[in-house]
Coordinates of C-alpha atoms and ligand atoms in Angstrom, one line a residue:
X1 CA -33.4 -20.7 55.1
X2 CA -35.2 -23.8 54.0
X3 CA -34.2 -27.4 54.8
X4 CA -32.9 -29.1 51.8
X5 CA -33.4 -32.9 51.1
X6 CA -33.5 -35.3 48.2
X7 CA -31.0 -35.7 45.4
X8 CA -29.4 -32.3 44.6
X9 CA -28.1 -32.3 41.1
X10 CA -24.6 -31.1 40.2
X11 CA -25.9 -28.8 37.4
X12 CA -25.0 -25.3 38.7
X13 CA -27.7 -23.5 36.5
X14 CA -30.4 -25.6 38.0
X15 CA -29.1 -25.1 41.5
X16 CA -28.9 -21.3 41.0
X17 CA -32.4 -21.0 39.6
X18 CA -34.0 -23.1 42.3
X19 CA -32.2 -21.0 45.0
X20 CA -33.6 -17.8 43.4
X21 CA -37.2 -19.1 43.4
X22 CA -36.9 -20.5 46.9
X23 CA -35.6 -17.1 48.1
X24 CA -38.8 -15.5 46.6
X25 CA -41.3 -18.2 47.7
X26 CA -39.7 -19.0 51.1
X27 CA -40.8 -22.6 51.6
X28 CA -39.9 -24.3 54.9
X29 CA -38.4 -27.3 53.0
X30 CA -36.9 -27.9 49.5
X31 CA -37.1 -31.4 48.3
X32 CA -35.3 -32.6 45.1
X33 CA -37.2 -35.4 43.4
X34 CA -35.4 -38.4 41.9
X35 CA -38.3 -40.2 40.3
X36 CA -37.8 -43.5 42.2
X37 CA -40.5 -45.9 43.2
X38 CA -39.6 -45.5 46.8
X39 CA -40.1 -41.7 46.5
X40 CA -43.5 -42.3 44.9
X41 CA -44.6 -44.3 47.9
X42 CA -43.4 -41.6 50.4
X43 CA -45.0 -38.8 48.4
X44 CA -48.3 -40.7 48.0
X45 CA -48.4 -41.1 51.8
X46 CA -47.7 -37.4 52.3
X47 CA -50.5 -36.6 49.8
X48 CA -52.9 -38.8 51.7
X49 CA -51.9 -37.2 55.0
X50 CA -52.5 -33.7 53.7
X51 CA -55.8 -34.6 52.1
X52 CA -54.6 -34.1 48.5
X53 CA -55.3 -37.8 47.8
X54 CA -58.0 -40.1 49.0
X55 CA -57.1 -43.8 48.9
X56 CA -59.6 -45.8 46.8
X57 CA -60.5 -49.5 47.3
X58 CA -57.1 -51.1 46.8
X59 CA -58.6 -54.6 46.0
X60 CA -60.7 -53.3 43.2
X61 CA -58.4 -50.5 42.1
X62 CA -54.8 -51.2 43.2
X63 CA -52.6 -48.1 43.3
X64 CA -55.5 -45.8 42.6
X65 CA -56.3 -42.5 44.4
X66 CA -58.9 -39.8 44.2
X67 CA -58.2 -36.1 44.2
X68 CA -60.9 -33.4 44.7
X69 CA -59.8 -30.0 43.4
X70 CA -60.9 -26.7 44.8
X71 CA -64.4 -25.9 43.5
X72 CA -63.2 -22.9 41.5
X73 CA -60.3 -24.9 40.0
X74 CA -61.7 -27.6 37.7
X75 CA -60.5 -26.6 34.2
X76 CA -58.0 -24.5 32.3
X77 CA -58.6 -20.8 32.6
X78 CA -57.8 -19.4 29.2
X79 CA -58.7 -15.8 30.2
X80 CA -55.9 -15.9 32.8
X81 CA -53.3 -17.4 30.5
X82 CA -50.8 -15.0 28.9
X83 CA -47.9 -15.1 26.4
X84 CA -45.5 -12.4 27.7
X85 CA -43.4 -11.8 24.6
X86 CA -41.3 -8.6 24.3
X87 CA -43.5 -7.4 21.4
X88 CA -47.3 -7.7 21.7
X89 CA -47.7 -8.4 18.0
X90 CA -45.7 -11.6 18.4
X91 CA -48.3 -13.0 20.8
X92 CA -51.0 -12.2 18.2
X93 CA -54.7 -11.9 18.5
X94 CA -54.9 -15.5 19.6
X95 CA -53.2 -14.9 22.9
X96 CA -53.7 -12.6 26.0
X97 CA -50.5 -10.5 26.4
X98 CA -48.8 -8.8 29.2
X99 CA -45.5 -7.0 29.1
X100 CA -42.8 -9.3 30.6
X101 CA -41.6 -6.8 33.2
X102 CA -45.1 -6.0 34.3
X103 CA -46.1 -9.7 34.6
X104 CA -42.9 -10.8 36.4
X105 CA -43.5 -7.9 38.9
X106 CA -47.2 -8.8 39.4
X107 CA -46.5 -12.5 39.9
X108 CA -43.5 -12.0 42.1
X109 CA -45.7 -10.2 44.5
X110 CA -48.1 -13.2 44.6
X111 CA -45.3 -15.7 44.9
X112 CA -43.4 -13.7 47.6
X113 CA -43.6 -15.8 50.8
X114 CA -46.4 -17.9 49.4
X115 CA -44.7 -21.2 50.3
X116 CA -44.2 -20.5 54.0
X117 CA -45.1 -23.6 56.0
X118 CA -45.0 -25.6 52.8
X119 CA -42.5 -27.8 50.9
X120 CA -41.1 -26.7 47.5
X121 CA -40.6 -29.8 45.3
X122 CA -38.1 -29.7 42.5
X123 CA -39.1 -31.9 39.6
X124 CA -36.6 -32.5 36.8
X125 CA -38.4 -34.0 33.8
X126 CA -37.7 -35.1 30.3
X127 CA -40.1 -34.5 27.4
X128 CA -39.6 -37.2 24.7
X129 CA -37.7 -40.5 24.4
X130 CA -34.5 -41.1 26.3
X131 CA -31.6 -40.4 24.0
X132 CA -33.6 -38.6 21.4
X133 CA -32.1 -35.5 19.9
X134 CA -35.6 -34.0 19.9
X135 CA -36.2 -34.4 23.6
X136 CA -36.3 -31.4 25.9
X137 CA -35.7 -31.0 29.7
X138 CA -37.7 -28.9 32.1
X139 CA -37.4 -28.3 35.8
X140 CA -40.6 -27.6 37.6
X141 CA -40.8 -26.2 41.0
X142 CA -44.1 -26.6 42.8
X143 CA -45.7 -26.5 46.3
X144 CA -48.3 -29.2 45.4
X145 CA -47.6 -32.8 46.1
X146 CA -50.6 -33.7 43.8
X147 CA -48.8 -31.9 41.0
X148 CA -45.6 -33.9 41.7
X149 CA -47.4 -37.2 41.6
X150 CA -49.1 -36.2 38.3
X151 CA -45.9 -35.0 36.7
X152 CA -44.3 -38.3 37.7
X153 CA -46.9 -40.1 35.5
X154 CA -47.1 -37.5 32.7
X155 CA -43.3 -37.2 32.2
X156 CA -40.1 -39.1 32.4
X157 CA -39.1 -37.6 35.8
X158 CA -35.9 -37.5 37.9
X159 CA -32.5 -38.8 37.1
X160 CA -33.3 -39.6 33.4
X161 CA -33.9 -35.8 32.9
X162 CA -30.8 -34.6 34.7
X163 CA -28.7 -37.1 32.8
X164 CA -30.1 -35.8 29.5
X165 CA -29.4 -32.2 30.6
X166 CA -25.8 -32.7 31.7
X167 CA -24.2 -29.4 32.6
X168 CA -26.2 -27.4 30.1
X169 CA -28.5 -24.5 30.9
X170 CA -30.9 -25.5 28.1
X171 CA -34.0 -26.3 30.2
X172 CA -37.4 -24.7 30.6
X173 CA -37.8 -23.0 34.0
X174 CA -41.3 -23.9 35.2
X175 CA -42.4 -22.2 38.4
X176 CA -45.7 -23.3 39.9
X177 CA -47.4 -22.3 43.2
X178 CA -50.9 -22.8 44.5
X179 CA -50.7 -19.6 46.6
X180 CA -54.2 -19.3 48.0
X181 CA -56.0 -20.7 44.9
X182 CA -57.8 -17.4 44.5
X183 CA -59.1 -16.9 41.0
X184 CA -58.4 -13.2 41.3
X185 CA -54.7 -14.0 41.9
X186 CA -54.4 -16.7 39.2
X187 CA -52.1 -16.3 36.3
X188 CA -50.5 -18.7 33.8
X189 CA -47.7 -16.7 32.1
X190 CA -45.2 -17.8 29.4
X191 CA -41.9 -16.0 28.6
X192 CA -40.7 -17.6 25.4
X193 CA -37.6 -15.3 25.2
X194 CA -36.5 -16.6 28.7
X195 CA -37.7 -20.3 28.2
X196 CA -39.7 -19.7 31.4
X197 CA -43.2 -20.4 32.7
X198 CA -44.8 -18.9 35.8
X199 CA -48.1 -20.3 37.0
X200 CA -49.8 -19.3 40.2
X201 CA -53.2 -19.7 41.9
X202 CA -54.3 -23.0 40.3
X203 CA -53.6 -26.7 41.0
X204 CA -55.5 -28.1 38.1
X205 CA -54.4 -29.9 34.9
X206 CA -53.1 -27.7 32.1
X207 CA -52.8 -24.8 34.5
X208 CA -50.5 -26.6 36.9
X209 CA -48.8 -29.6 35.1
X210 CA -46.5 -27.2 33.3
X211 CA -44.9 -29.9 31.1
X212 CA -48.1 -30.3 29.2
X213 CA -49.8 -27.4 27.5
X214 CA -47.4 -24.7 28.8
X215 CA -44.1 -26.3 27.8
X216 CA -44.9 -29.0 25.2
X217 CA -47.3 -26.7 23.3
X218 CA -46.9 -23.0 24.0
X219 CA -43.1 -22.8 24.6
X220 CA -42.4 -25.7 22.2
X221 CA -44.4 -24.2 19.4
X222 CA -42.3 -21.1 19.5
X223 CA -39.1 -23.1 19.6
X224 CA -40.3 -25.1 16.6
X225 CA -41.0 -21.9 14.7
X226 CA -37.4 -20.9 15.2
X227 CA -35.9 -24.3 14.5
X228 CA -38.1 -25.7 11.8
X229 CA -40.4 -28.2 13.5
X230 CA -44.0 -28.3 14.8
X231 CA -45.4 -28.8 18.3
X232 CA -49.0 -29.9 17.8
X233 CA -52.1 -30.7 19.9
X234 CA -52.2 -34.1 18.2
X235 CA -52.6 -37.8 19.1
X236 CA -50.4 -40.4 17.3
X237 CA -51.8 -43.8 16.5
X238 CA -50.5 -46.7 14.4
X239 CA -53.2 -48.5 12.3
X240 CA -52.3 -52.0 11.3
X241 CA -54.3 -53.5 8.4
X242 CA -54.9 -57.2 8.1
X243 CA -51.9 -57.6 5.8
X244 CA -49.6 -56.4 8.6
X245 CA -48.8 -53.0 7.2
X246 CA -48.8 -50.1 9.8
X247 CA -49.7 -46.5 8.9
X248 CA -49.1 -43.8 11.6
X249 CA -51.7 -41.0 11.8
X250 CA -51.7 -37.8 13.8
X251 CA -54.9 -36.0 14.7
X252 CA -55.6 -32.6 16.1
X253 CA -59.0 -32.2 17.8
X254 CA -59.8 -29.5 20.4
X255 CA -60.0 -30.4 24.1
X256 CA -62.5 -33.1 24.9
X257 CA -63.2 -33.9 21.2
X258 CA -61.9 -37.4 21.0
X259 CA -58.1 -37.6 20.8
X260 CA -57.6 -40.1 23.6
X261 CA -60.4 -42.2 22.3
X262 CA -59.0 -42.3 18.7
X263 CA -55.5 -43.1 20.0
X264 CA -56.9 -46.1 22.0
X265 CA -59.5 -47.2 19.5
X266 CA -60.9 -50.8 19.8
X267 CA -61.6 -52.2 16.3
X268 CA -65.1 -53.4 15.8
X269 CA -65.6 -57.2 15.8
X270 CA -66.6 -57.0 12.2
X271 CA -63.3 -55.6 11.0
X272 CA -61.1 -58.7 11.5
X273 CA -57.4 -58.4 11.5
X274 CA -57.1 -54.7 12.2
X275 CA -55.0 -53.6 15.1
X276 CA -54.3 -50.3 16.9
X277 CA -51.0 -49.2 18.3
X278 CA -51.2 -46.2 20.7
X279 CA -48.2 -43.8 20.7
X280 CA -49.7 -40.6 22.1
X281 CA -53.0 -39.1 23.0
X282 CA -52.5 -35.4 23.2
X283 CA -49.3 -33.8 22.0
X284 CA -46.9 -34.4 19.0
X285 CA -43.5 -32.9 18.2
X286 CA -43.1 -33.3 14.4
X287 CA -40.0 -32.9 12.3
X288 CA -38.9 -33.4 8.7
X289 CA -37.0 -36.7 8.3
X290 CA -34.1 -37.4 6.0
X291 CA -36.6 -39.3 3.8
X292 CA -38.7 -36.2 3.3
X293 CA -41.5 -37.5 5.4
X294 CA -42.7 -36.0 8.7
X295 CA -41.8 -37.9 11.8
X296 CA -43.6 -37.5 15.2
X297 CA -42.7 -38.2 18.8
X298 CA -45.0 -38.1 21.8
X299 CA -43.2 -35.9 24.4
X300 CA -45.4 -37.1 27.2
X301 CA -45.3 -40.4 29.3
X302 CA -48.9 -40.4 30.5
X303 CA -52.5 -39.7 29.8
X304 CA -54.5 -37.0 31.4
X305 CA -57.8 -38.2 30.0
X306 CA -61.5 -37.2 30.3
X307 CA -63.3 -39.7 32.5
X308 CA -67.0 -39.1 31.6
X309 CA -68.0 -41.2 28.6
X310 CA -65.3 -43.8 29.2
X311 CA -67.0 -47.2 29.3
X312 CA -66.3 -50.7 28.0
X313 CA -68.8 -50.2 25.1
X314 CA -67.3 -46.9 24.0
X315 CA -63.6 -47.7 24.6
X316 CA -62.6 -50.9 26.4
X317 CA -58.9 -50.0 26.1
X318 CA -59.3 -46.7 28.0
X319 CA -61.6 -48.4 30.5
X320 CA -59.0 -51.1 31.2
X321 CA -56.2 -48.6 31.3
X322 CA -57.6 -46.9 34.5
X323 CA -58.0 -50.0 36.6
X324 CA -54.6 -49.7 38.4
X325 CA -52.0 -47.0 39.3
X326 CA -54.3 -44.2 38.4
X327 CA -55.0 -40.8 39.9
X328 CA -58.6 -39.8 39.4
X329 CA -59.5 -36.1 39.7
X330 CA -63.1 -34.9 40.4
X331 CA -64.9 -38.2 39.7
X332 CA -67.6 -39.6 42.0
X333 CA -66.8 -42.2 44.7
X334 CA -69.1 -45.0 45.8
X335 CA -69.4 -46.3 49.4
X336 CA -67.1 -49.2 48.6
X337 CA -64.3 -46.9 47.6
X338 CA -64.6 -47.4 43.9
X339 CA -65.1 -44.6 41.3
X340 CA -68.0 -43.7 39.0
X341 CA -68.8 -41.2 36.3
X342 CA -71.5 -40.5 33.7
X343 CA -71.0 -43.2 31.0
X344 CA -69.4 -45.7 33.4
X345 CA -70.4 -49.4 32.8
X346 CA -72.0 -49.7 36.2
X347 CA -75.6 -48.5 36.8
X348 CA -76.3 -45.1 38.3
X349 CA -75.3 -45.4 42.0
X350 CA -77.5 -44.4 44.9
X351 CA -74.6 -44.4 47.4
X352 CA -72.1 -42.1 45.7
X353 CA -70.4 -38.9 46.8
X354 CA -70.2 -36.5 43.9
X355 CA -67.0 -34.8 42.7
X356 CA -67.2 -32.3 45.5
X357 CA -67.5 -35.0 48.1
X358 CA -71.2 -34.3 48.8
X359 CA -73.8 -37.1 48.9
X360 CA -75.1 -37.4 45.3
X361 CA -78.8 -37.4 44.4
X362 CA -79.2 -39.2 41.1
X363 CA -82.5 -37.3 40.6
X364 CA -81.0 -34.0 41.5
X365 CA -80.1 -32.9 38.0
X366 CA -76.4 -32.4 38.6
X367 CA -73.7 -34.8 37.4
X368 CA -71.9 -37.0 39.9
X369 CA -68.5 -36.6 38.2
X370 CA -67.4 -33.1 37.0
X371 CA -67.8 -33.0 33.2
X372 CA -64.0 -32.3 33.0
X373 CA -63.1 -34.9 35.6
X374 CA -59.9 -36.7 34.6
X375 CA -57.7 -39.8 35.1
X376 CA -53.9 -39.6 35.1
X377 CA -52.2 -42.8 34.1
X378 CA -49.0 -44.1 32.5
X379 CA -49.4 -44.6 28.7
X380 CA -47.8 -48.1 29.3
X381 CA -51.0 -49.1 31.2
X382 CA -52.9 -49.0 27.9
X383 CA -53.5 -52.4 26.4
X384 CA -52.8 -51.0 22.9
X385 CA -49.6 -49.2 24.0
X386 CA -46.8 -49.5 21.4
X387 CA -43.2 -49.6 22.3
X388 CA -42.6 -47.3 19.2
X389 CA -43.3 -44.6 21.8
X390 CA -39.7 -45.0 22.9
X391 CA -38.1 -44.7 19.5
X392 CA -35.8 -41.6 19.5
X393 CA -36.7 -40.7 15.9
X394 CA -40.4 -41.2 16.4
X395 CA -42.7 -42.7 13.8
X396 CA -43.3 -41.6 10.1
X397 CA -46.7 -39.9 9.6
X398 CA -48.9 -40.9 6.6
X399 CA -51.9 -38.7 7.4
X400 CA -52.9 -35.8 9.6
X401 CA -56.5 -35.3 10.7
X402 CA -58.2 -32.1 11.9
X403 CA -61.4 -32.9 13.8
X404 CA -63.9 -31.0 15.9
X405 CA -67.4 -31.1 17.4
X406 CA -69.9 -29.9 14.7
X407 CA -73.6 -30.9 14.8
X408 CA -74.1 -29.7 11.2
X409 CA -72.3 -28.8 8.0
X410 CA -69.0 -30.7 8.3
X411 CA -69.0 -34.1 6.7
X412 CA -67.8 -37.2 8.5
X413 CA -64.5 -37.0 6.5
X414 CA -63.0 -35.3 3.5
X415 CA -59.5 -35.0 2.1
X416 CA -57.6 -31.8 1.2
X417 CA -56.4 -31.3 -2.4
X418 CA -52.8 -30.7 -1.2
X419 CA -50.6 -29.4 1.7
X420 CA -51.6 -25.8 1.3
X421 CA -55.3 -26.6 1.2
X422 CA -54.8 -29.0 4.2
X423 CA -53.2 -26.1 6.1
X424 CA -56.3 -24.1 5.3
X425 CA -58.5 -26.9 6.6
X426 CA -56.6 -26.7 9.9
X427 CA -56.8 -22.9 9.9
X428 CA -60.6 -22.9 9.5
X429 CA -61.2 -25.6 12.2
X430 CA -64.1 -24.6 14.5
X431 CA -65.7 -26.5 17.3
X432 CA -68.5 -26.4 19.9
X433 CA -66.8 -25.6 23.2
X434 CA -66.5 -28.2 26.0
X435 CA -65.9 -28.3 29.7
X436 CA -62.1 -28.6 29.3
X437 CA -61.9 -24.9 29.7
X438 CA -64.0 -22.5 31.8
X439 CA -66.7 -20.6 30.0
X440 CA -69.8 -21.4 28.0
X441 CA -70.2 -24.9 26.6
X442 CA -71.5 -25.8 23.2
X443 CA -70.8 -22.5 21.4
X444 CA -69.1 -22.7 18.0
X445 CA -65.7 -21.0 18.1
X446 CA -62.8 -20.9 15.7
X447 CA -60.0 -23.2 17.0
X448 CA -57.4 -23.4 14.2
X449 CA -55.4 -26.7 14.3
X450 CA -57.0 -27.2 17.8
X451 CA -54.2 -24.8 18.9
X452 CA -56.1 -21.6 19.6
X453 CA -55.4 -21.8 23.4
X454 CA -52.0 -23.4 22.9
X455 CA -50.1 -21.6 20.1
X456 CA -47.3 -19.6 21.9
X457 CA -47.0 -17.0 19.2
X458 CA -48.9 -15.1 16.5
X459 CA -51.1 -17.6 14.7
X460 CA -50.5 -15.8 11.4
X461 CA -46.8 -16.6 11.7
X462 CA -47.8 -20.2 12.7
X463 CA -49.8 -20.7 9.6
X464 CA -46.9 -19.4 7.5
X465 CA -44.7 -21.9 9.3
X466 CA -47.1 -24.7 8.5
X467 CA -47.1 -23.7 4.8
X468 CA -43.3 -23.6 4.8
X469 CA -43.1 -27.3 5.9
X470 CA -44.1 -28.4 2.4
X471 CA -40.9 -26.8 1.0
X472 CA -38.8 -28.8 3.3
X473 CA -40.7 -32.1 3.3
X474 CA -40.8 -33.7 -0.1
X475 CA -43.3 -36.3 1.0
X476 CA -45.6 -34.7 3.6
X477 CA -48.6 -36.5 5.1
X478 CA -52.0 -36.2 3.4
X479 CA -54.4 -34.0 5.3
X480 CA -58.0 -34.8 6.2
X481 CA -60.9 -33.1 8.1
X482 CA -63.1 -35.4 10.2
X483 CA -66.2 -34.9 12.3
X484 CA -67.7 -37.7 14.4
X485 CA -70.3 -35.4 15.9
X486 CA -73.0 -34.7 13.3
X487 CA -76.5 -34.9 14.8
X488 CA -80.0 -35.2 13.4
X489 CA -82.9 -32.9 14.1
X490 CA -83.7 -34.8 17.3
X491 CA -80.1 -34.3 18.6
X492 CA -79.0 -37.9 18.1
X493 CA -75.5 -38.6 16.7
X494 CA -75.6 -39.8 13.1
X495 CA -72.3 -41.7 13.3
X496 CA -71.7 -44.4 16.0
X497 CA -68.1 -43.1 16.5
X498 CA -65.5 -44.8 18.8
X499 CA -64.5 -48.2 17.3
X500 CA -66.4 -47.5 14.1
X501 CA -64.1 -44.6 13.4
X502 CA -61.7 -47.2 12.1
X503 CA -63.8 -47.3 8.9
X504 CA -62.9 -43.7 8.4
X505 CA -59.2 -44.5 9.1
X506 CA -59.4 -47.3 6.6
X507 CA -60.6 -45.0 3.9
X508 CA -57.9 -42.5 4.8
X509 CA -55.2 -45.1 4.5
X510 CA -56.6 -46.2 1.1
X511 CA -56.4 -42.5 0.0
X512 CA -52.8 -42.3 1.2
X513 CA -52.0 -45.3 -1.0
X514 CA -53.8 -43.6 -3.9
X515 CA -56.9 -45.8 -3.6
X516 CA -60.3 -45.3 -2.0
X517 CA -63.3 -44.2 -3.9
X518 CA -63.9 -40.4 -3.6
X519 CA -65.9 -37.7 -5.1
X520 CA -64.3 -34.3 -5.8
X521 CA -66.4 -31.5 -4.3
X522 CA -65.7 -27.8 -3.7
X523 CA -64.5 -28.5 -0.2
X524 CA -62.3 -31.5 -1.0
X525 CA -62.5 -35.2 -1.7
X526 CA -65.4 -36.8 0.1
X527 CA -65.8 -40.6 0.3
X528 CA -68.5 -42.5 -1.5
X529 CA -70.9 -43.8 1.1
X530 CA -70.1 -47.4 -0.1
X531 CA -66.5 -47.1 1.0
X532 CA -67.5 -46.7 4.6
X533 CA -70.3 -49.1 4.9
X534 CA -70.2 -52.9 4.4
X535 CA -68.9 -55.4 6.9
X536 CA -71.7 -55.0 9.5
X537 CA -72.1 -51.2 9.7
X538 CA -75.5 -50.9 11.2
X539 CA -76.8 -47.5 10.2
X540 CA -79.6 -46.2 7.9
X541 CA -78.6 -45.4 4.3
X542 CA -80.2 -42.0 4.7
X543 CA -77.9 -41.3 7.7
X544 CA -74.7 -42.3 5.8
X545 CA -75.8 -40.3 2.8
X546 CA -76.2 -37.3 5.2
X547 CA -72.8 -37.9 6.8
X548 CA -70.9 -37.5 3.5
X549 CA -73.1 -34.9 1.8
X550 CA -71.9 -31.4 1.1
X551 CA -74.3 -28.5 1.9
X552 CA -73.1 -25.9 -0.6
X553 CA -75.5 -23.3 0.7
X554 CA -74.3 -23.8 4.3
X555 CA -70.7 -23.6 3.1
X556 CA -71.3 -20.3 1.2
X557 CA -72.8 -18.9 4.4
X558 CA -69.7 -20.0 6.3
X559 CA -67.3 -18.0 4.1
X560 CA -67.9 -14.7 5.8
X561 CA -67.2 -16.0 9.2
X562 CA -63.9 -17.4 7.9
X563 CA -62.9 -14.1 6.4
X564 CA -63.9 -12.1 9.5
X565 CA -61.7 -14.4 11.6
X566 CA -58.8 -14.2 9.2
X567 CA -59.1 -10.4 9.1
X568 CA -58.1 -10.2 12.8
X569 CA -54.6 -11.3 11.8
X570 CA -54.1 -8.3 9.6
X571 CA -50.9 -8.4 7.5
X572 CA -49.6 -11.5 9.4
X573 CA -52.2 -13.6 7.5
X574 CA -50.2 -15.6 4.9
X575 CA -50.9 -15.2 1.2
X576 CA -51.4 -19.0 0.9
X577 CA -54.3 -18.9 3.3
X578 CA -56.0 -15.9 1.6
X579 CA -55.5 -17.8 -1.7
X580 CA -57.2 -20.9 -0.4
X581 CA -60.2 -18.9 0.9
X582 CA -60.6 -17.2 -2.4
X583 CA -60.4 -20.6 -4.3
X584 CA -63.0 -22.1 -2.0
X585 CA -65.4 -19.2 -2.7
X586 CA -64.8 -19.6 -6.4
X587 CA -65.4 -23.4 -6.3
X588 CA -68.6 -22.9 -4.3
X589 CA -69.9 -20.3 -6.9
X590 CA -69.3 -22.6 -9.8
Ligands
GTP601 P1 -58.5 -33.6 26.0 O1 -57.8 -34.6 26.9 O2 -59.3 -32.5 26.6 O3 -57.5 -33.0 25.0 O4 -59.6 -34.4 25.2 P2 -59.6 -35.5 24.0 O5 -59.5 -34.8 22.7 O6 -58.5 -36.5 24.3 O7 -61.0 -36.2 24.1 P3 -61.5 -37.6 24.6 O8 -61.0 -38.7 23.7 O9 -61.1 -37.8 26.0 O10 -63.0 -37.5 24.4 C1 -63.8 -36.5 25.0 C2 -65.3 -36.9 25.1 O11 -65.7 -37.2 23.8 C3 -65.5 -38.2 25.9 O12 -66.6 -38.0 26.7 C4 -65.7 -39.2 24.8 O13 -66.6 -40.2 25.3 C5 -66.4 -38.4 23.7 N1 -66.0 -39.0 22.4 C6 -64.8 -39.4 21.9 N2 -64.8 -40.0 20.7 C7 -66.1 -40.0 20.3 C8 -66.8 -40.4 19.1 O14 -66.3 -41.0 18.2 N3 -68.2 -40.2 19.1 C9 -68.8 -39.6 20.2 N4 -70.2 -39.4 20.1 N5 -68.2 -39.2 21.3 C10 -66.9 -39.3 21.4
SPV602 C1 -56.9 -30.2 27.2 O1 -57.7 -29.4 27.8 O2 -56.7 -30.2 26.0 C2 -56.3 -31.3 28.1 C3 -56.5 -31.2 29.5 O3 -55.7 -32.1 27.6 S1 -55.4 -30.0 30.2 O4 -54.2 -30.7 30.7 O5 -56.1 -29.4 31.4 O6 -55.0 -29.0 29.2
MN603 MN1 -55.7 -32.0 25.2

C-alpha cells in the first residue's frame, strides 16, 4: 500500500480510477496536487533534489530552471503513437493502430510495478476558461515531477478543475509513467471510446504532457466529431488596426512552423497604430456561435515553445516572455547560470554546456541547444497577452490560415474561393519536416490542417466534418494559405517574416472586409504585390513578385501527389474534396 498525501478529492470516480492505476504501478507514495503556490515551491525543490531541474541564475532569470531530458527522448515519437479505436478503419491511414485489448495488455505489463520507489502524482486539470461550457477536465497521473511542474504551467491545475468536474465521471483518464525511458518500451496510446490515454517510456513534451496533443487534439478532435465542433492545431491572435477594430485569426501550421511567433508578433515600427493580442499559440477549440460565426477558445494556459530562433530581433515578445518563471528544456547553459540557444541575442558563448550538459565547442559543428529545445511558460507572461483568453465563449474568428514550410511553389499568401475550397487548401497542406518529431528533417510530407500527427480518427471523416461546418455556420471565417518560407536559389528566405508577417495579416483583414486588391488565379486569390509593399518594406521588387507568383507548371506537377495521397483514404474521401481536386486540375488546364 502506498502512502497517500495532498488534497484527496471527494469525487468517487476519480478516487476509484487512481486506486486502480496505483494498484498496477505500485508507487511508494501517492500525492494529490492542489495547484497552489506553496505546492509549486515544494515540488520545485523536490525536482532540484532529484536532478530533474537545475536552478538557473536567479538574479538574471528569476524563477527559471533548466531540464535536460534523456538523450533518446527529445521530441514526439510519432511511430510509437497509436489510436486504439475498436475498429481499425476509424483510426484511418493517418494513425498507427493497435487493438484496444492488445494495447492495454501490452502497456499494463510495462506499467506493472514501474513506480516502485517513486511517487505517483495526481494532477487534476481544466482545459479551457473557468466556467466555460466548452471546457473539459482531465486527471493525469504521472511519476515525473518535471511533468507535474510543466502541467502546472500548461493547464489550469488543481482545485479549479475539481470544482468544474463536481461529482461527474466526465473526465479524460490520463496515465503517464516514465518506466525506464527505453524507446523499445515506449508507447503513447489513445482510447477514444474510453476517454483514456496511456503513455509510457517518455518524459518529453507532447509524449508526456498528456493535456496537450493527446487530450486537446487527439481525444478532443474525436469528441468534436461527435458533438459538432473542431479541435485544431491552431494559434489564436487578435489583430487591432489603427482605427481600433480587432479581428481574430486562427492559424494551423505544422510543428515548428511559426504558430508561437505569429501569435506573439511584434508589429514593425513602420506600421504605426497596429497592435497584437495573444490568445493562444498552439491549440484551438472551435464552435459555431449563435451568430453563425465560428468562436474559438484556447484550452491551454501556457506555451511550450521552440527556443532556437527566439531573439529580440525576430520576436521581442517571445524573448521577454521567457525572462522569468520559465522551465527550459534542452537549451545550453553558460557558466554564469544563464541560458543560450542558436538565434539568441548574445554572441556565441565559449563557456557553455550544451543541451546534454557537455562542454560545448562552438567550432565543433553541433548545436549548443537541441533544435527542438523548448521553454514552458505561462501565457500571461507574454507582453501581448490578452485577457480575452479567459472569456468562456472565446473570440469570434474572421479568418483561418493554413501555413507550412515550403521553399518553392507556394505563394506568400492566397485566399480560397469559399469554405469547401478552403477545406481543400487545408487538406492539401504539406510541409518540410522539422525537429519537433523524431525522423528526417526537411523532407516534404503531407500534413493536412497541420493535424496529420494529431487527428484522433480517420482523416477522411475529419474532412467531411470540416465540410459540414459550412452548413451549420452561416458566416464562417475566410480561409487563406500562407508560406513565410520561400527561398531563392542560394537558400536565402525571400520574405523577412516575423513582424513583417503583419503586412500579410493586413491584406487578409482587408479581404475579410471585401477589400484588398487581389488577382484571381487557378489556385485562389493572390494579392497584388503593391498591397503588401509600401510603408518601409525593404525587399527587392523581383523578390516580392516571386513571392506572389503562381507557377502553373509546378502546380500541374503537384496534382498527382495530391491524388495519390487522397487515394489512401479510399471511400472515406469526401466528394467535396474530390470535386475541388478536379476543379483545380481544370482551372490549371485552362
Ligand atoms: P510548435 O510549438 O512545434 O507547434 O511550433 P510553432 O508552430 O509554434 O513554431 P514557432 O513559432 O515556435 O517557430 C518555429 C521556428 O520557426 C523558430 O525557430 C522560429 O524562429 C521560426 N520562424 C517562425 N516564424 C518565422 C518566419 O516568419 N520566418 C522565418 N524565416 N522563420 C520563422
Ligand atoms: C508540437 O510538436 O507541435 C509541439 C510540441 O507543440 S509538443 O508538445 O511536443 O507536441
Ligand atoms: Mn504544436
